[in-house]
PDB file of C-alpha atoms in Angstrom:
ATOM      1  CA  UNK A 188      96.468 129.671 113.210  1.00  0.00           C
ATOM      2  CA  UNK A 189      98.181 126.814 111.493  1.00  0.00           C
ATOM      3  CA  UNK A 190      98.472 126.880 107.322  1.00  0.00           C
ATOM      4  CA  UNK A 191     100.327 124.204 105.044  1.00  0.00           C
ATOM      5  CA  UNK A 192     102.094 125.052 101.859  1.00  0.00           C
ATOM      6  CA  UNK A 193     103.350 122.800  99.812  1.00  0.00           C
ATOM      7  CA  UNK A 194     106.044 122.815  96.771  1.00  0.00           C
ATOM      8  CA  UNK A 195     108.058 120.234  94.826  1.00  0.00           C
ATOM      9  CA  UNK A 196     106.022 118.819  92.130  1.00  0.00           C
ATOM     10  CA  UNK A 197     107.343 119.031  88.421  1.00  0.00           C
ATOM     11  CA  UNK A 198     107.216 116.901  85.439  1.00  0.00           C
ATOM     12  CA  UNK A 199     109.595 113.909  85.515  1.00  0.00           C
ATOM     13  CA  UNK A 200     109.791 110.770  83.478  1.00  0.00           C
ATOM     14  CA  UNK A 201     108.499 107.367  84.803  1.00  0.00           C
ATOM     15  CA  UNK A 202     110.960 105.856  87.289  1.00  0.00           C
ATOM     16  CA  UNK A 203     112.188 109.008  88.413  1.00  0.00           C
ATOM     17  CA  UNK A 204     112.094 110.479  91.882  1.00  0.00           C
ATOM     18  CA  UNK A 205     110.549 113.498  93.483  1.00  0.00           C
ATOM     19  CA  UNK A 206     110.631 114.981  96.789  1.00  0.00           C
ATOM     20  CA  UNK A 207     107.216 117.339  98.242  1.00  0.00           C
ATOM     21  CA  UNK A 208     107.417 119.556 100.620  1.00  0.00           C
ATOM     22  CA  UNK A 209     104.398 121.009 103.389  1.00  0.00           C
ATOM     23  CA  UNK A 210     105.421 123.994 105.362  1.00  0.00           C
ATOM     24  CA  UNK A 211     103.782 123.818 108.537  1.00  0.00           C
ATOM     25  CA  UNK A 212     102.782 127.238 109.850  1.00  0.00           C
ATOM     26  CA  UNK A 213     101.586 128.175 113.253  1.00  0.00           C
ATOM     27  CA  UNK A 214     102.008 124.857 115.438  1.00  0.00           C
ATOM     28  CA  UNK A 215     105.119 122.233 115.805  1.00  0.00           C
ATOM     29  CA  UNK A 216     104.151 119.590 112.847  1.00  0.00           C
ATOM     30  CA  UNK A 217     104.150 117.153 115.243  1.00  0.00           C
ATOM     31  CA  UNK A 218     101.037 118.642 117.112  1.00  0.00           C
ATOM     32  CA  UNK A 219      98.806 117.599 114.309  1.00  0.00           C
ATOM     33  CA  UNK A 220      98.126 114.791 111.439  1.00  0.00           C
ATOM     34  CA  UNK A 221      99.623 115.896 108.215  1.00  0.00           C
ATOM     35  CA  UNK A 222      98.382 114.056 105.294  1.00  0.00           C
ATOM     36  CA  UNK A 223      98.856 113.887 101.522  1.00  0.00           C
ATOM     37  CA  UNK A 224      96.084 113.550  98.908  1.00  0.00           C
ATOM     38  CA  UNK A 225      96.040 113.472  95.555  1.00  0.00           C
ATOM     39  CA  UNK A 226      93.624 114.092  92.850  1.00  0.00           C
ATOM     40  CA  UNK A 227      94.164 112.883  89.059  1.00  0.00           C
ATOM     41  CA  UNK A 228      91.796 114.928  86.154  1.00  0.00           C
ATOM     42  CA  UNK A 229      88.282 113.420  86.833  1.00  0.00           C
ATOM     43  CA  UNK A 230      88.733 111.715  89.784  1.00  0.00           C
ATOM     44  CA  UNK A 231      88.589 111.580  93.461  1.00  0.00           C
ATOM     45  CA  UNK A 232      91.125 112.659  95.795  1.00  0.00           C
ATOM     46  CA  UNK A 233      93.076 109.783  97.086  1.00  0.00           C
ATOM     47  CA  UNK A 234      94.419 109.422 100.509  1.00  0.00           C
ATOM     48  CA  UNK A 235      98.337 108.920  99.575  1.00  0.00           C
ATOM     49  CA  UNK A 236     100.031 108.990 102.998  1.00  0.00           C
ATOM     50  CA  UNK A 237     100.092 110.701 106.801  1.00  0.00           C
ATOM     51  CA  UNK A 238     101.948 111.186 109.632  1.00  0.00           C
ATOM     52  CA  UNK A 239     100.725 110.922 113.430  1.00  0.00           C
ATOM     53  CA  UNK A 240     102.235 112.616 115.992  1.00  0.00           C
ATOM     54  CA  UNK A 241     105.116 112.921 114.370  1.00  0.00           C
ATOM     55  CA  UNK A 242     105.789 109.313 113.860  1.00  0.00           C
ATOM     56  CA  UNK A 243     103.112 106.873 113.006  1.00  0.00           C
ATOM     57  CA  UNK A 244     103.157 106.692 109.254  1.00  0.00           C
ATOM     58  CA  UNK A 245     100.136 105.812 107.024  1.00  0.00           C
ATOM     59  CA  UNK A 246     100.124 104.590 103.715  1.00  0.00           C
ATOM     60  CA  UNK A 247      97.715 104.269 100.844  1.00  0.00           C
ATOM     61  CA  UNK A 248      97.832 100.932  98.616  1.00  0.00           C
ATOM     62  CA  UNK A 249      98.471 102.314  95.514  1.00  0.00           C
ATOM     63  CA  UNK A 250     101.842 103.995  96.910  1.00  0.00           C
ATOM     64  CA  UNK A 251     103.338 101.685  99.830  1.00  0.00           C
ATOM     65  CA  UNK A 252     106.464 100.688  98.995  1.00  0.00           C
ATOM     66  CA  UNK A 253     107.567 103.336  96.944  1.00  0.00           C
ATOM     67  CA  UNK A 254     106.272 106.669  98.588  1.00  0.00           C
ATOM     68  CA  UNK A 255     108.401 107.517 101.895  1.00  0.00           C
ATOM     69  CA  UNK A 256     107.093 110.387 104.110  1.00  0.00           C
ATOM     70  CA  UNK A 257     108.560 112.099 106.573  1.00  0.00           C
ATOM     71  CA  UNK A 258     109.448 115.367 109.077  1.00  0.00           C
ATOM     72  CA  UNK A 259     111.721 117.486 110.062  1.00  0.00           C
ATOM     73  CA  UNK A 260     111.191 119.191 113.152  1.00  0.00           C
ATOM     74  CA  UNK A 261     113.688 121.968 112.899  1.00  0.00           C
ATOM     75  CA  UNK A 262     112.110 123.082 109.439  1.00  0.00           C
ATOM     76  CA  UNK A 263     108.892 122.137 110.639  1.00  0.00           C
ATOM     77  CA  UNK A 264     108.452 120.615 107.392  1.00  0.00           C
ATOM     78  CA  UNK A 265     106.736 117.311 106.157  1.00  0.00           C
ATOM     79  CA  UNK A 266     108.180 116.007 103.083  1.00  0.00           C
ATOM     80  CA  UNK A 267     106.566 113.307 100.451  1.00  0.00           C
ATOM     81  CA  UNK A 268     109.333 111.288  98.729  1.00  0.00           C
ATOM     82  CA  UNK A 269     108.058 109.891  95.621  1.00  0.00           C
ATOM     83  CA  UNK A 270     110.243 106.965  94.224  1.00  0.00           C
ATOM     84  CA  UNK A 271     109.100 104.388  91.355  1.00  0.00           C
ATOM     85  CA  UNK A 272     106.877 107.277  89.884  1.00  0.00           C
ATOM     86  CA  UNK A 273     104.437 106.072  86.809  1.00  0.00           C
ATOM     87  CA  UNK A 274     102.115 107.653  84.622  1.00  0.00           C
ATOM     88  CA  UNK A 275      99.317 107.027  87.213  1.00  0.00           C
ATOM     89  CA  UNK A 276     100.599 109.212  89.593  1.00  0.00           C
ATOM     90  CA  UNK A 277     100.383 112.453  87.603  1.00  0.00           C
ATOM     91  CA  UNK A 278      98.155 114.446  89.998  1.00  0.00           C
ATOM     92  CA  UNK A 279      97.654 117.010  92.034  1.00  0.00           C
ATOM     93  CA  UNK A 280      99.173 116.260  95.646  1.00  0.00           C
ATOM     94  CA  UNK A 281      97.569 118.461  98.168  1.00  0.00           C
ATOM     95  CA  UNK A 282      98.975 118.365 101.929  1.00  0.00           C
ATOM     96  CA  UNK A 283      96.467 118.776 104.787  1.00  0.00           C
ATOM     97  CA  UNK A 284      96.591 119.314 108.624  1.00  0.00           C
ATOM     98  CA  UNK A 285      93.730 117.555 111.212  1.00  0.00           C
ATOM     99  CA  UNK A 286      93.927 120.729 113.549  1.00  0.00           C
ATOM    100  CA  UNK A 287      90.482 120.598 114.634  1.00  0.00           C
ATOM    101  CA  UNK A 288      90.025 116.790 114.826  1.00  0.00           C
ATOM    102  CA  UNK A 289      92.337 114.218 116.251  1.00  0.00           C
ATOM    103  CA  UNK A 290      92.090 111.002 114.229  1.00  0.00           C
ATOM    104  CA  UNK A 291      93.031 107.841 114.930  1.00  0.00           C
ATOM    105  CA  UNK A 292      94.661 105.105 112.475  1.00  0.00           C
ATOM    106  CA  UNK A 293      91.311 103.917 111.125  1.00  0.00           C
ATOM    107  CA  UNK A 294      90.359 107.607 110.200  1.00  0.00           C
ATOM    108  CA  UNK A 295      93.719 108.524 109.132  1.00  0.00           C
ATOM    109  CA  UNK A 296      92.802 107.713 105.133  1.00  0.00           C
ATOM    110  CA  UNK A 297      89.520 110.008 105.336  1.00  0.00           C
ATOM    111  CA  UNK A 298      89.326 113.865 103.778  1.00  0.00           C
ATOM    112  CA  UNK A 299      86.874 114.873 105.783  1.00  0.00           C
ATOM    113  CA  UNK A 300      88.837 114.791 109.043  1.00  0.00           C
ATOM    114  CA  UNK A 301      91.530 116.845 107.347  1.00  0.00           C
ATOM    115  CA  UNK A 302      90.332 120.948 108.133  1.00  0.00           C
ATOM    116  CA  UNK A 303      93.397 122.610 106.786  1.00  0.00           C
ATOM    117  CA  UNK A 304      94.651 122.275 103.019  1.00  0.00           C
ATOM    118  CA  UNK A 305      97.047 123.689 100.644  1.00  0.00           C
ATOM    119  CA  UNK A 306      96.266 125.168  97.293  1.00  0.00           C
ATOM    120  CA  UNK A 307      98.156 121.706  95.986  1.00  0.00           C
ATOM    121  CA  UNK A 308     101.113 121.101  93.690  1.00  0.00           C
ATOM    122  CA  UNK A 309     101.271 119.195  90.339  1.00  0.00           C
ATOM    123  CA  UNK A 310     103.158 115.926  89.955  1.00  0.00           C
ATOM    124  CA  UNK A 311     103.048 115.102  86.139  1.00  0.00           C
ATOM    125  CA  UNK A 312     104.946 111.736  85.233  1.00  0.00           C
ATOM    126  CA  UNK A 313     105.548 111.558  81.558  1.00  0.00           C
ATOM    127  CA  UNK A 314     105.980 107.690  80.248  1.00  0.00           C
TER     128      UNK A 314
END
């Protein structure tokens, strides 16, 4: 059974830089889509970025340019690099696995095809 855990958030000031972290359990990362989402007090969650196969990388407007994400295959391990960071990016980041479903890039962006999330981690960016 695969699970995602994620850790790294913290409060930093705007311009700073923050590395997340998603433990994948159960299956080799690069079996699945990993995704990152986001959800700010009173909104929706926001598709911020995903990984295909280990290698196709998926961005969200609001964060392309200065959100990296990545893997590491030995740690099995998907990591969010947050760079630029502003007071609009205070959220909750969750990370999510497509286990069940296979998207493709045009589906990558969409929560529903995600089946496996993490209990989230809070990014609060301070101005």
């Amino acid at each position: 059974q695969v699970s995602v855990a994620e850790s790294g958030g913290g409060l930093v000031q705007a311009g700073d830089s923050l590395r997340l972290s998603c433990a994948v359990s159960g299956r080799a990362y690069r079996s699945h889509t990993i995704g990152w989402f986001r959800q700010a007090p009173g909104k929706q969650r926001e598709f911020v970025a995903a990984v295909r196969a280990g290698y196709m990388k998926y961005y969200g407007d609001s964060v392309k340019g200065r959100f990296t994400i990545s893997g590491d295959k030995v740690e099995n391990t998907v990591y969010l690099q947050l760079g630029g960071l502003k007071p609009d990016d205070t959220a909750v980041y969750y990370c999510a696995a497509a286990v069940q479903n296979n998207p493709i890039a045009s589906t990558v962006r969409t929560e529903t095809v995600y089946d496996t999330w993490g209990q989230g981690t809070q990014v609060t960016v301070s101005s």
